[in-house]
PDB file of C-alpha atoms in Angstrom:
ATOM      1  CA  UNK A  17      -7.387 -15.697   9.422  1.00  0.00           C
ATOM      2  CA  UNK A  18      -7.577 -16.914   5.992  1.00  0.00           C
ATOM      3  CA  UNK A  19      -6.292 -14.885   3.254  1.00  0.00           C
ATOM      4  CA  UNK A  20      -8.605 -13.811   0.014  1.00  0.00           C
ATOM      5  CA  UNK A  21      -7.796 -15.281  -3.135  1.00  0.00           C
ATOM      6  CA  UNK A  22      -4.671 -13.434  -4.136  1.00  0.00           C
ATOM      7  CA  UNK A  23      -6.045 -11.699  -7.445  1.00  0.00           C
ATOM      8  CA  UNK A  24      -4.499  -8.390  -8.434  1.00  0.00           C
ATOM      9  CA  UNK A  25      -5.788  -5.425  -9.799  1.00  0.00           C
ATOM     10  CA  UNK A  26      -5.610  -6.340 -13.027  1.00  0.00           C
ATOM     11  CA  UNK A  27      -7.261  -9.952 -12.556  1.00  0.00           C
ATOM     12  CA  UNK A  28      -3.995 -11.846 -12.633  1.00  0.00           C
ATOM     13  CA  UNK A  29      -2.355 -13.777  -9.883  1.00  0.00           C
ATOM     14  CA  UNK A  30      -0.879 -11.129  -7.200  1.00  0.00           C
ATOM     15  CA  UNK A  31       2.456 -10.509  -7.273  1.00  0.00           C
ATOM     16  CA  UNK A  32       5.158  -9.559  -4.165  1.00  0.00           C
ATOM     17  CA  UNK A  33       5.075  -6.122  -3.378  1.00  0.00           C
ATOM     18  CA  UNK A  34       8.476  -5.523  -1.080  1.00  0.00           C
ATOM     19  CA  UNK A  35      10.266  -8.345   1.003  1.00  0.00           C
ATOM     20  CA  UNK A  36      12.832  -5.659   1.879  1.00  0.00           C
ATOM     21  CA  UNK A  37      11.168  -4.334   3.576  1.00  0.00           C
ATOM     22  CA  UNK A  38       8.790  -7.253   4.616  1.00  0.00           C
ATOM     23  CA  UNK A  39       5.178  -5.524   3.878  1.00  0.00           C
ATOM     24  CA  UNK A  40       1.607  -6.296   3.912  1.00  0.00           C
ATOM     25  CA  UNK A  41      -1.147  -6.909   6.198  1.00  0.00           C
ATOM     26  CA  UNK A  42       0.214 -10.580   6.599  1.00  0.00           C
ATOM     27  CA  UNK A  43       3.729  -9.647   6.959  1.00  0.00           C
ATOM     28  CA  UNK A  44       4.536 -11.704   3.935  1.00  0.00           C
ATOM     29  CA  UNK A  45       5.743  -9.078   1.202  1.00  0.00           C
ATOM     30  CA  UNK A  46       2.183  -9.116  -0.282  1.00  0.00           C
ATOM     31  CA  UNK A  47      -0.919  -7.102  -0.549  1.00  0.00           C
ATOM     32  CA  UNK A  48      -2.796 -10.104   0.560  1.00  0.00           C
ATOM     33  CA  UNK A  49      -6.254  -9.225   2.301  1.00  0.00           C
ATOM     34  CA  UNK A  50      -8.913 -10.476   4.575  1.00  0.00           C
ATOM     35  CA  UNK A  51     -12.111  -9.111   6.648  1.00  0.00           C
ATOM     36  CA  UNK A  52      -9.703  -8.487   9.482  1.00  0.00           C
ATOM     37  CA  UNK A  53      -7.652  -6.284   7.990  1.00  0.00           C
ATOM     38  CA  UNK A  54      -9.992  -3.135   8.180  1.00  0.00           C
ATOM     39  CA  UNK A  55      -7.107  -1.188   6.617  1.00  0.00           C
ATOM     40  CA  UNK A  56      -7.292  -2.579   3.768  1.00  0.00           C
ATOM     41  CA  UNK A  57      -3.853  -2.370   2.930  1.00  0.00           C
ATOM     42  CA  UNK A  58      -3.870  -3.925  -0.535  1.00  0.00           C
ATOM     43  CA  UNK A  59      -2.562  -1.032  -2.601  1.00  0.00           C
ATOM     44  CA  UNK A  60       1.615  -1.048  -3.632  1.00  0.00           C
ATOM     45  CA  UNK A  61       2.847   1.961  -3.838  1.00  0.00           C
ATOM     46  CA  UNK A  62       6.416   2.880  -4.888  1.00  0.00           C
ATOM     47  CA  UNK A  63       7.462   5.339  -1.791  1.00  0.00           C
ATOM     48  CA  UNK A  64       8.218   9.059  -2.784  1.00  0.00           C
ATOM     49  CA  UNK A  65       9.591  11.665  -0.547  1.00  0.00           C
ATOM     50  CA  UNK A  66       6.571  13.743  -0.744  1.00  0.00           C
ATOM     51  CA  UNK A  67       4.088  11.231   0.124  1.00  0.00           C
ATOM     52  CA  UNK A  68       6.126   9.834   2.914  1.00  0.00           C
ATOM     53  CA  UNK A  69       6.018  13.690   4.162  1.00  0.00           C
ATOM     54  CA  UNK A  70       2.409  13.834   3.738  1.00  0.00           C
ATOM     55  CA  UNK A  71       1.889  10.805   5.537  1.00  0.00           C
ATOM     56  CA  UNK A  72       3.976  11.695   8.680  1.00  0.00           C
ATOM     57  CA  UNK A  73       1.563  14.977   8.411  1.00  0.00           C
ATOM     58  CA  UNK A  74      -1.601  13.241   8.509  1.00  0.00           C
ATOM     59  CA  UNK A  75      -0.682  10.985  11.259  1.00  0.00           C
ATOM     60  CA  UNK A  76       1.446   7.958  10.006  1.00  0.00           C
ATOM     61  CA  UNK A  77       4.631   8.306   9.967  1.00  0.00           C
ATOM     62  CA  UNK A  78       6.494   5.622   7.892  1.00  0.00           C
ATOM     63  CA  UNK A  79       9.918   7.042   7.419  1.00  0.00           C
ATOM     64  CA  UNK A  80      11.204   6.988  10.849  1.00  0.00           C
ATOM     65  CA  UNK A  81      12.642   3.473  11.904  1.00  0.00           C
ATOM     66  CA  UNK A  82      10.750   1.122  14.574  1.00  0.00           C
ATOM     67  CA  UNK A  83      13.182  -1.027  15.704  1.00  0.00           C
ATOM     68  CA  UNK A  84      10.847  -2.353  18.403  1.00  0.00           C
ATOM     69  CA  UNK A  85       8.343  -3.023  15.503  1.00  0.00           C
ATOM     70  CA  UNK A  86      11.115  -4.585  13.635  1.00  0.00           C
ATOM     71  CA  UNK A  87       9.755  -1.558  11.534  1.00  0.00           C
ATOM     72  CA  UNK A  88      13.568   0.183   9.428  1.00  0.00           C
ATOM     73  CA  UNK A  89      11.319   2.930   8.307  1.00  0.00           C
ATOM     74  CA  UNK A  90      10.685   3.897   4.130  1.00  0.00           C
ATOM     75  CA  UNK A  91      12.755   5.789   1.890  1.00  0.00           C
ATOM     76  CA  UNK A  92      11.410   6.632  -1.178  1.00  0.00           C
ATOM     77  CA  UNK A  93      12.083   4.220  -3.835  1.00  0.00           C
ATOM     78  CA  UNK A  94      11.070   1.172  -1.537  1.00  0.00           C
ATOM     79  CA  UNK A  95       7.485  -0.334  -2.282  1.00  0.00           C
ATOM     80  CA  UNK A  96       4.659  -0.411   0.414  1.00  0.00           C
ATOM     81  CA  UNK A  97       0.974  -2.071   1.201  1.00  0.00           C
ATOM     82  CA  UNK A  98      -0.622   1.062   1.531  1.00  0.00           C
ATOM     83  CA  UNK A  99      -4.330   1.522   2.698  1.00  0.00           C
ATOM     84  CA  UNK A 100      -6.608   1.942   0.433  1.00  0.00           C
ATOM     85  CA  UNK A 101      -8.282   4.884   2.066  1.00  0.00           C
ATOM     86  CA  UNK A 102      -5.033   6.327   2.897  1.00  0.00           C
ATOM     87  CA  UNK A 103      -4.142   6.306  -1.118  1.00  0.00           C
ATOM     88  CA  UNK A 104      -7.217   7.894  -1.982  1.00  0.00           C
ATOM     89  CA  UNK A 105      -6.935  10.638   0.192  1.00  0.00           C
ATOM     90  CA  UNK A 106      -3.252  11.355  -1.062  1.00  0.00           C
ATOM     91  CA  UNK A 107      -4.649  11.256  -4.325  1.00  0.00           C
ATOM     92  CA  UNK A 108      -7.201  13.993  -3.562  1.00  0.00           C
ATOM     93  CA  UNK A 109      -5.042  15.708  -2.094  1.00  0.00           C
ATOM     94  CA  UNK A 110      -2.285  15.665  -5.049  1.00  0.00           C
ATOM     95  CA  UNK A 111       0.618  13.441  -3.842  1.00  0.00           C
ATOM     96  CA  UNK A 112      -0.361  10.046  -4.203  1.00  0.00           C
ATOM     97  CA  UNK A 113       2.809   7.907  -4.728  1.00  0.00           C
ATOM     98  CA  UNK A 114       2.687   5.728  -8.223  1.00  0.00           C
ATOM     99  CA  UNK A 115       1.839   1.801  -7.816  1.00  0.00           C
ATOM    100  CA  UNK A 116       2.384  -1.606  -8.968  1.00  0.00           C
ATOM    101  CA  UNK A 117      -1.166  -2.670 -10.263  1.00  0.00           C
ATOM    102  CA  UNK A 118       0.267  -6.235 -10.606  1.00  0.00           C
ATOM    103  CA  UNK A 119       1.255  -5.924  -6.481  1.00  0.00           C
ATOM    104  CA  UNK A 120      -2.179  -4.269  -5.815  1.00  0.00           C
ATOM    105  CA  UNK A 121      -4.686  -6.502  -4.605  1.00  0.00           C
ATOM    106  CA  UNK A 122      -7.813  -6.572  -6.454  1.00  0.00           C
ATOM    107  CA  UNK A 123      -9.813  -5.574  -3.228  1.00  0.00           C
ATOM    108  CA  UNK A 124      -8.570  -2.166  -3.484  1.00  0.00           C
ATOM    109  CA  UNK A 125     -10.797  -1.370  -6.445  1.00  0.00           C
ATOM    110  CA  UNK A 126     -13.966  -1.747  -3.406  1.00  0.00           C
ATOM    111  CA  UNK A 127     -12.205   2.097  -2.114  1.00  0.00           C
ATOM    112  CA  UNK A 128     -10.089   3.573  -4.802  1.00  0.00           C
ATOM    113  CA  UNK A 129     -11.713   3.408  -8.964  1.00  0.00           C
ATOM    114  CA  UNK A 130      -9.711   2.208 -11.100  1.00  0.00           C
ATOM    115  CA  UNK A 131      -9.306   5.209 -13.308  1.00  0.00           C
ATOM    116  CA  UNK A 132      -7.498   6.664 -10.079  1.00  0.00           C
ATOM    117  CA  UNK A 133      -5.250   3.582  -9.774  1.00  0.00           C
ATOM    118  CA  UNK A 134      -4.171   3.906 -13.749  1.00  0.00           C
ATOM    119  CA  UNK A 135      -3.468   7.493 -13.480  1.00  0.00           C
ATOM    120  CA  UNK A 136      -0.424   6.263 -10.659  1.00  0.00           C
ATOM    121  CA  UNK A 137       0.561   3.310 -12.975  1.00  0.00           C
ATOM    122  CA  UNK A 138       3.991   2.422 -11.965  1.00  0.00           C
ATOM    123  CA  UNK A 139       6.096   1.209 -15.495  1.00  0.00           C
TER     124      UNK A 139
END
């Protein structure tokens, strides 16, 4: 699988998103993206206790710990590669977590506009 050009959301170079914990469609602490990640997890978002409650609600849970997946589980305060889909339907439904536009792979603009992503701007 080779990996799209690593371009953020902001046209800069992409920048790591977590390596503790190690996230990202490649595993590599990145939001990097290709066509076989149909997820398209490419958006870095800052965990929060609501959206991590949310998301165990809707069907992914990603507080509780995986050891088998190598997987310690999120607390908020630790960053993610969320899917882009997945972000915009926490935002419509008022508890997207912020993100780190210079983490966020420029791909995620295809699913989620802009304007959204600013209004979740991480400082």
């Amino acid at each position: 699988m080779e990996k799209d050009k690593p371009v953020n959301a902001l046209g800069g170079a992409l920048q790591p998103c977590s390596s503790d914990p190690v996230t990202g469609f490649f595993r590599d602490g990145f939001c990097n993206t290709c066509d076989a990640d149909r997820g398209s997890h490419t958006v870095c978002a800052v965990m929060t206790k609501e959206f991590l409650a949310y998301s165990k609600y809707v069907g992914n849970d990603l507080s509780t710990p995986r050891p088998e997946f190598r997987f310690p589980g999120l607390k908020p305060g630790d960053k993610w590669c969320l899917c882009a889909s997945r972000f915009l339907q926490a935002h419509d439904e008022g508890c997207a977590p912020l993100v780190d536009l210079t983490a966020t792979h420029e791909r995620a603009l295809e699913i989620v506009p802009r304007r959204v992503l600013d209004l979740y701007k991480a400082d």
